[in-house]
PDB file of C-alpha atoms and ligand atoms in Angstrom:
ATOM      1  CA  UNK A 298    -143.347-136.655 -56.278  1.00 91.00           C
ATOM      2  CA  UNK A 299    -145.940-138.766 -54.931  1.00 97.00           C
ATOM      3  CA  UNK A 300    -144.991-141.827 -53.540  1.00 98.00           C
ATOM      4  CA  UNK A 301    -146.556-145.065 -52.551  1.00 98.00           C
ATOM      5  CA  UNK A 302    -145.126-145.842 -48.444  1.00 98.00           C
ATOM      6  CA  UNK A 303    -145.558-149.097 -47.332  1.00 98.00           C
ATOM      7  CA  UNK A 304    -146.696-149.029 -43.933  1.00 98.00           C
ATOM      8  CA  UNK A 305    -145.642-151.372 -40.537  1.00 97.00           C
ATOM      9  CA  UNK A 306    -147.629-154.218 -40.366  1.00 97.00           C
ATOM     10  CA  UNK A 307    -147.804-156.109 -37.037  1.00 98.00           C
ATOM     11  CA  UNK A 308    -149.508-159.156 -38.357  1.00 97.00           C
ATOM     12  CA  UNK A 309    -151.048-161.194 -35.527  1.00 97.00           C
ATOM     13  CA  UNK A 310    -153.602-163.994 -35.395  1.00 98.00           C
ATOM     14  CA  UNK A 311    -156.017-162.187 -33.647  1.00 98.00           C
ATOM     15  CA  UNK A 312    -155.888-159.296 -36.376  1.00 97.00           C
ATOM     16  CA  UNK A 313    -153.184-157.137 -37.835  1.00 97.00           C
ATOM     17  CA  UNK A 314    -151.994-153.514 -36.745  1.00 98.00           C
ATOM     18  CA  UNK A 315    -150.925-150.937 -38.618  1.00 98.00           C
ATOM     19  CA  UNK A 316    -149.217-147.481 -37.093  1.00 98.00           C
ATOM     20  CA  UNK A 317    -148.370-144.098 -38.329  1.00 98.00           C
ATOM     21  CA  UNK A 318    -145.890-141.579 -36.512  1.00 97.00           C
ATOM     22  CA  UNK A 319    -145.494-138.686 -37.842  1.00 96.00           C
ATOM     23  CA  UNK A 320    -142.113-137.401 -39.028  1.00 96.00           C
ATOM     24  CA  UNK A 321    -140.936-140.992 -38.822  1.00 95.00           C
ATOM     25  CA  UNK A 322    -143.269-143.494 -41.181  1.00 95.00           C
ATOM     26  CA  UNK A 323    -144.789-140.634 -43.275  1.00 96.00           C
ATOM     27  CA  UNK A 324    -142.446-137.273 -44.298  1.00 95.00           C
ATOM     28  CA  UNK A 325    -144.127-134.652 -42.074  1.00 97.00           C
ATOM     29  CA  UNK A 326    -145.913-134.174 -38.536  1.00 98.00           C
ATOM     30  CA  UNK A 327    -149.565-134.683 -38.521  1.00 98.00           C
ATOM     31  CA  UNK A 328    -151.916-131.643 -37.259  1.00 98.00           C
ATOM     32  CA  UNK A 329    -155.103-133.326 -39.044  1.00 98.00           C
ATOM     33  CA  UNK A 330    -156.810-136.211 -39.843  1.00 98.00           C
ATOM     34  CA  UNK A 331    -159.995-136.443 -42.073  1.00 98.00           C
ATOM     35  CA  UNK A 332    -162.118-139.243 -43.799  1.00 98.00           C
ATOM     36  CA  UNK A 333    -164.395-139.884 -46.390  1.00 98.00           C
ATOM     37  CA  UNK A 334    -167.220-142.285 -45.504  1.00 98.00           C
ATOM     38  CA  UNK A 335    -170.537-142.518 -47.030  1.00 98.00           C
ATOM     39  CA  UNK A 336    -169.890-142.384 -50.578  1.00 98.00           C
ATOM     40  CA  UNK A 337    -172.137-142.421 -52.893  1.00 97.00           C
ATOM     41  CA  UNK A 338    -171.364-144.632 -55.863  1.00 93.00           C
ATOM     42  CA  UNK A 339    -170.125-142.549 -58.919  1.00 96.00           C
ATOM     43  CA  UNK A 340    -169.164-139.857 -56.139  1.00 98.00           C
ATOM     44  CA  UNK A 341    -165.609-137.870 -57.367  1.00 98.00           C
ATOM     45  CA  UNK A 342    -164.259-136.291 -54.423  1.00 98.00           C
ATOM     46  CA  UNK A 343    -160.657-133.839 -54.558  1.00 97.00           C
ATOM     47  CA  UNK A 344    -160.381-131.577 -57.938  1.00 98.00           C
ATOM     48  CA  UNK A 345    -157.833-129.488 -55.955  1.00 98.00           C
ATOM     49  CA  UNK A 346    -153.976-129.150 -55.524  1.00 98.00           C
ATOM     50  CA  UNK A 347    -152.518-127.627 -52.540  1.00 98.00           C
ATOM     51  CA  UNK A 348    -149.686-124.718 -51.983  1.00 98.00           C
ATOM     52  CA  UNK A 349    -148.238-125.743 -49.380  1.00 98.00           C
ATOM     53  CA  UNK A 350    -150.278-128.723 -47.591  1.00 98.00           C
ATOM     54  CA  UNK A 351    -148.741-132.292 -47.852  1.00 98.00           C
ATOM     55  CA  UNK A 352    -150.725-135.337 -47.132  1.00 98.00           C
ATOM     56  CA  UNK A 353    -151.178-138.966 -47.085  1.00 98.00           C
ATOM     57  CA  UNK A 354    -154.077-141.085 -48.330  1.00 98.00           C
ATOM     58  CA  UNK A 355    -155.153-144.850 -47.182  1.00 98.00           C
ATOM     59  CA  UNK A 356    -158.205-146.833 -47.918  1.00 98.00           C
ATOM     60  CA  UNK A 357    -159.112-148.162 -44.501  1.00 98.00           C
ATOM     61  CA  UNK A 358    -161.559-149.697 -45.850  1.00 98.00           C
ATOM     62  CA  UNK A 359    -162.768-151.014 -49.635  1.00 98.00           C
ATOM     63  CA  UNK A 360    -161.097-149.601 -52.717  1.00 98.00           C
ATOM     64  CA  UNK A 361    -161.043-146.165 -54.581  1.00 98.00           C
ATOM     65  CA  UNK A 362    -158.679-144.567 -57.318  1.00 98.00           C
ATOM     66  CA  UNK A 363    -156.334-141.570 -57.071  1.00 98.00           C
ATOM     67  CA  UNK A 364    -155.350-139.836 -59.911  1.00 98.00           C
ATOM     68  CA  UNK A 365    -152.377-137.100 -59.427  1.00 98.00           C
ATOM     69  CA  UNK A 366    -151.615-134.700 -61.712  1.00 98.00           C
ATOM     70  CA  UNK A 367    -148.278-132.474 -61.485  1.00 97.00           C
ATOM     71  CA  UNK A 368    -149.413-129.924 -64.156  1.00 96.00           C
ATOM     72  CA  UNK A 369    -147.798-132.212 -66.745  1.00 96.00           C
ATOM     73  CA  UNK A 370    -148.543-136.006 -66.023  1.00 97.00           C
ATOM     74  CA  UNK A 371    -150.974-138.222 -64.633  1.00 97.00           C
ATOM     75  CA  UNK A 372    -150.774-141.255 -62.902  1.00 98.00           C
ATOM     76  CA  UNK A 373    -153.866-143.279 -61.378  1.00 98.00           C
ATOM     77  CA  UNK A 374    -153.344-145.401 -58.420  1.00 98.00           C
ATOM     78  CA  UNK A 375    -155.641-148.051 -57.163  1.00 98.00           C
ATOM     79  CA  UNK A 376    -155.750-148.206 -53.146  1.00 98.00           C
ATOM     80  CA  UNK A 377    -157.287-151.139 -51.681  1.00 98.00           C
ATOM     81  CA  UNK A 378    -155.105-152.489 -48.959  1.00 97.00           C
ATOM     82  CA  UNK A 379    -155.230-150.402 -45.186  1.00 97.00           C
ATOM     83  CA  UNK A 380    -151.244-150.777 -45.034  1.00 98.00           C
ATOM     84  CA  UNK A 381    -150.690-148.752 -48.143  1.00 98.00           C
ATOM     85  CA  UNK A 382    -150.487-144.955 -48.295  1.00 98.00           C
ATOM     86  CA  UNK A 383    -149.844-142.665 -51.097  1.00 98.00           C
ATOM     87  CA  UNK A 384    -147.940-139.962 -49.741  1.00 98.00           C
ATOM     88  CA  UNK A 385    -148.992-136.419 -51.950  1.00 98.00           C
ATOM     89  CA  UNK A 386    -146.528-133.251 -51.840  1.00 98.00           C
ATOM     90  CA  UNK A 387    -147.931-129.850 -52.231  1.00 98.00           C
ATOM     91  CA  UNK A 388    -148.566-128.688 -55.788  1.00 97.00           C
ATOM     92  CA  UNK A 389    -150.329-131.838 -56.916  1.00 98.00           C
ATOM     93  CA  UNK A 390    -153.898-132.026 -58.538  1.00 98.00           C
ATOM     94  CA  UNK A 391    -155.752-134.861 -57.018  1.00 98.00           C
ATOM     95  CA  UNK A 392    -158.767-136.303 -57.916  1.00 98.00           C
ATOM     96  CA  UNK A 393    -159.946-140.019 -56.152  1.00 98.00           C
ATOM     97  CA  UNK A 394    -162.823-141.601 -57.815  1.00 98.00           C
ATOM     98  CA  UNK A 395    -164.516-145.397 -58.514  1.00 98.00           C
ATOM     99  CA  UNK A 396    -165.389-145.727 -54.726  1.00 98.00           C
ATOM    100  CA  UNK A 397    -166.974-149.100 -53.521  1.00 98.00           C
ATOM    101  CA  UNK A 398    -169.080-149.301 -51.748  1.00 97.00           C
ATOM    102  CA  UNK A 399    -168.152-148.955 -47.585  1.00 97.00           C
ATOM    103  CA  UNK A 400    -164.747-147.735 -48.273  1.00 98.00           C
ATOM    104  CA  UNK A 401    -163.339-145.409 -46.472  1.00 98.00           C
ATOM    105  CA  UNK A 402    -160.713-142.837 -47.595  1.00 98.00           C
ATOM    106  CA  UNK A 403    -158.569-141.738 -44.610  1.00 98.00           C
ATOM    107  CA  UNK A 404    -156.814-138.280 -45.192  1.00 98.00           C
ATOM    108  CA  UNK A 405    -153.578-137.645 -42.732  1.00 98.00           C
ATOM    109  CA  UNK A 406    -152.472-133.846 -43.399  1.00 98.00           C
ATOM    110  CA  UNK A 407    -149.696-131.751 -42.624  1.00 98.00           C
ATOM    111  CA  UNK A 408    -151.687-128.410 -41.642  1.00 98.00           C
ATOM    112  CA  UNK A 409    -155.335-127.009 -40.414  1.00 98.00           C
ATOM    113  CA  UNK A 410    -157.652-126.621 -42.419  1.00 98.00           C
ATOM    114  CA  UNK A 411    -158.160-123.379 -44.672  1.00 98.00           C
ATOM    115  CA  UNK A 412    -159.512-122.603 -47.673  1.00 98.00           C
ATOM    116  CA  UNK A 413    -156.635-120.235 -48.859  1.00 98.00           C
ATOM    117  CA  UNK A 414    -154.377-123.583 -49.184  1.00 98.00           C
ATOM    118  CA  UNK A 415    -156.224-124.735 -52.184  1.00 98.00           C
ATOM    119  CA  UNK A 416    -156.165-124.511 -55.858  1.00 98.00           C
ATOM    120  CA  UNK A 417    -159.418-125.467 -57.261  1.00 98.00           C
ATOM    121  CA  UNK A 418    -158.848-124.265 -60.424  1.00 98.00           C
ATOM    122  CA  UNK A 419    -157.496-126.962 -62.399  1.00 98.00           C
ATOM    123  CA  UNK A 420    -156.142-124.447 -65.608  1.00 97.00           C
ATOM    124  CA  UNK A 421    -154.934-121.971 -62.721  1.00 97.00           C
ATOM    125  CA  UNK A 422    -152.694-124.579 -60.963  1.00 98.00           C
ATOM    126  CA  UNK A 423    -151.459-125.880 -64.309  1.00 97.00           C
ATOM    127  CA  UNK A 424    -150.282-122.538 -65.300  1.00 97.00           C
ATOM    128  CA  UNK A 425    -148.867-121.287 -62.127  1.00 96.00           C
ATOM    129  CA  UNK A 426    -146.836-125.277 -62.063  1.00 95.00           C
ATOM    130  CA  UNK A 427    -145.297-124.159 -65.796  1.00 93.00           C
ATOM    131  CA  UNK A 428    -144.049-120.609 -64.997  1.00 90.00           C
ATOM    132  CA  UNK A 429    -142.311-121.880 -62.067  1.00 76.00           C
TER     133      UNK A 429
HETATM  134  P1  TYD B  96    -162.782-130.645 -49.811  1.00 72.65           P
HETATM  135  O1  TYD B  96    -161.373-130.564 -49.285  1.00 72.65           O
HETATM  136  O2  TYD B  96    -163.095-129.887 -51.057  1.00 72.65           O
HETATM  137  O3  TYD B  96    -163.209-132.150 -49.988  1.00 72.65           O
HETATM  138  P2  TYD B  96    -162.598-133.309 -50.926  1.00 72.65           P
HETATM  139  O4  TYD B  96    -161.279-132.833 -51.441  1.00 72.65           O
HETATM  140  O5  TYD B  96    -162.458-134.472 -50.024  1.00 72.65           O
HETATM  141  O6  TYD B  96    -163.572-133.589 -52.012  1.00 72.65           O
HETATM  142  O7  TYD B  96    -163.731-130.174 -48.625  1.00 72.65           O
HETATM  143  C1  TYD B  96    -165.144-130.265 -48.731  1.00 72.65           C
HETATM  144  C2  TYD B  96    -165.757-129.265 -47.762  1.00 72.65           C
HETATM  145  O8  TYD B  96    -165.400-129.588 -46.410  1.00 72.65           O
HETATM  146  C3  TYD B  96    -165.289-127.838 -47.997  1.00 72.65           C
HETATM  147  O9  TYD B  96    -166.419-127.005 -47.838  1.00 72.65           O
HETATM  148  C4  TYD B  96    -164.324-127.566 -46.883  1.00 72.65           C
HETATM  149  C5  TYD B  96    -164.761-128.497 -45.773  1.00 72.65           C
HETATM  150  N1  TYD B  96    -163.622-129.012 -44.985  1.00 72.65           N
HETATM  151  C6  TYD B  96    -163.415-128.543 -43.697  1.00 72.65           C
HETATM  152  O10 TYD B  96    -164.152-127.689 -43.184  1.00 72.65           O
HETATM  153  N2  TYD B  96    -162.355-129.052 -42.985  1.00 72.65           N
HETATM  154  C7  TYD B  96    -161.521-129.980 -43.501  1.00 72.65           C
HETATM  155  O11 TYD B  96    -160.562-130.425 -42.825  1.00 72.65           O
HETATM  156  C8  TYD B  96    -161.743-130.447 -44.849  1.00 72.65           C
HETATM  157  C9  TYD B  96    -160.847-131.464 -45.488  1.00 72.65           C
HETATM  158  C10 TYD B  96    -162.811-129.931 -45.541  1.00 72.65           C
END
């Protein structure tokens, strides 16, 4: 189930910090960290589930949409705050969408990188969710 985890917040006059331990403020250890900067307007970025790869999303900066997708339901969500992330098990369509401009989508993962972790076929996921 994704969920949305509200992050530590050390507000401070001279600007506010926000931390992330693995295995402590988010559900798993961190062995990556990617971001999405640059975006174009209109861009759609994700159109993929995982198998086994969990992860957490956070607009550092600006505002985009994430709609998940279990095989069954959707649900959009609306990031726009740096001390917000939407934590996404494996087995989850994702698609994020209606970037502004600047923002900056910052992707903390459970595993490396590779290719054979991904469902990008969006009728292939949905049937292999509903046999299960
Ligand atoms: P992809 O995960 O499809 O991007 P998004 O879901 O954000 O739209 O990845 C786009 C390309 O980048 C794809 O060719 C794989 C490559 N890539 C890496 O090499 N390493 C990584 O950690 C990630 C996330 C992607």
């Amino acid at each position: 189930m994704c969920t949305i985890i509200n992050l530590k917040k050390i507000s401070d006059p001279r600007g506010n910090l926000t931390y992330i331990e693995g295995k402590s403020d988010i559900p798993f250890e961190i062995k990556r960290v990617y971001y999405l900067y640059d975006v174009p307007g209109g861009s759609v970025r994700g159109g993929h589930a995982h198998k086994d790869l969990h992860q957490m999303i956070i607009a550092m900066s600006g505002s985009f949409d994430i709609t998940v997708d279990d095989g069954n339901k959707r649900f959009t969500y609306h990031m726009n705050r740096s001390y917000y992330g939407l934590y996404i098990p494996n087995m989850m369509w994702r698609e994020i969408d209606n970037f502004s401009s600047g923002s900056v989508c910052l992707v903390l993962a459970s595993e490396i990188y590779t290719e054979d972790d991904y469902y990008r076929d969006y009728n292939l996921f949905k049937s292999l969710v509903n046999e299960s």
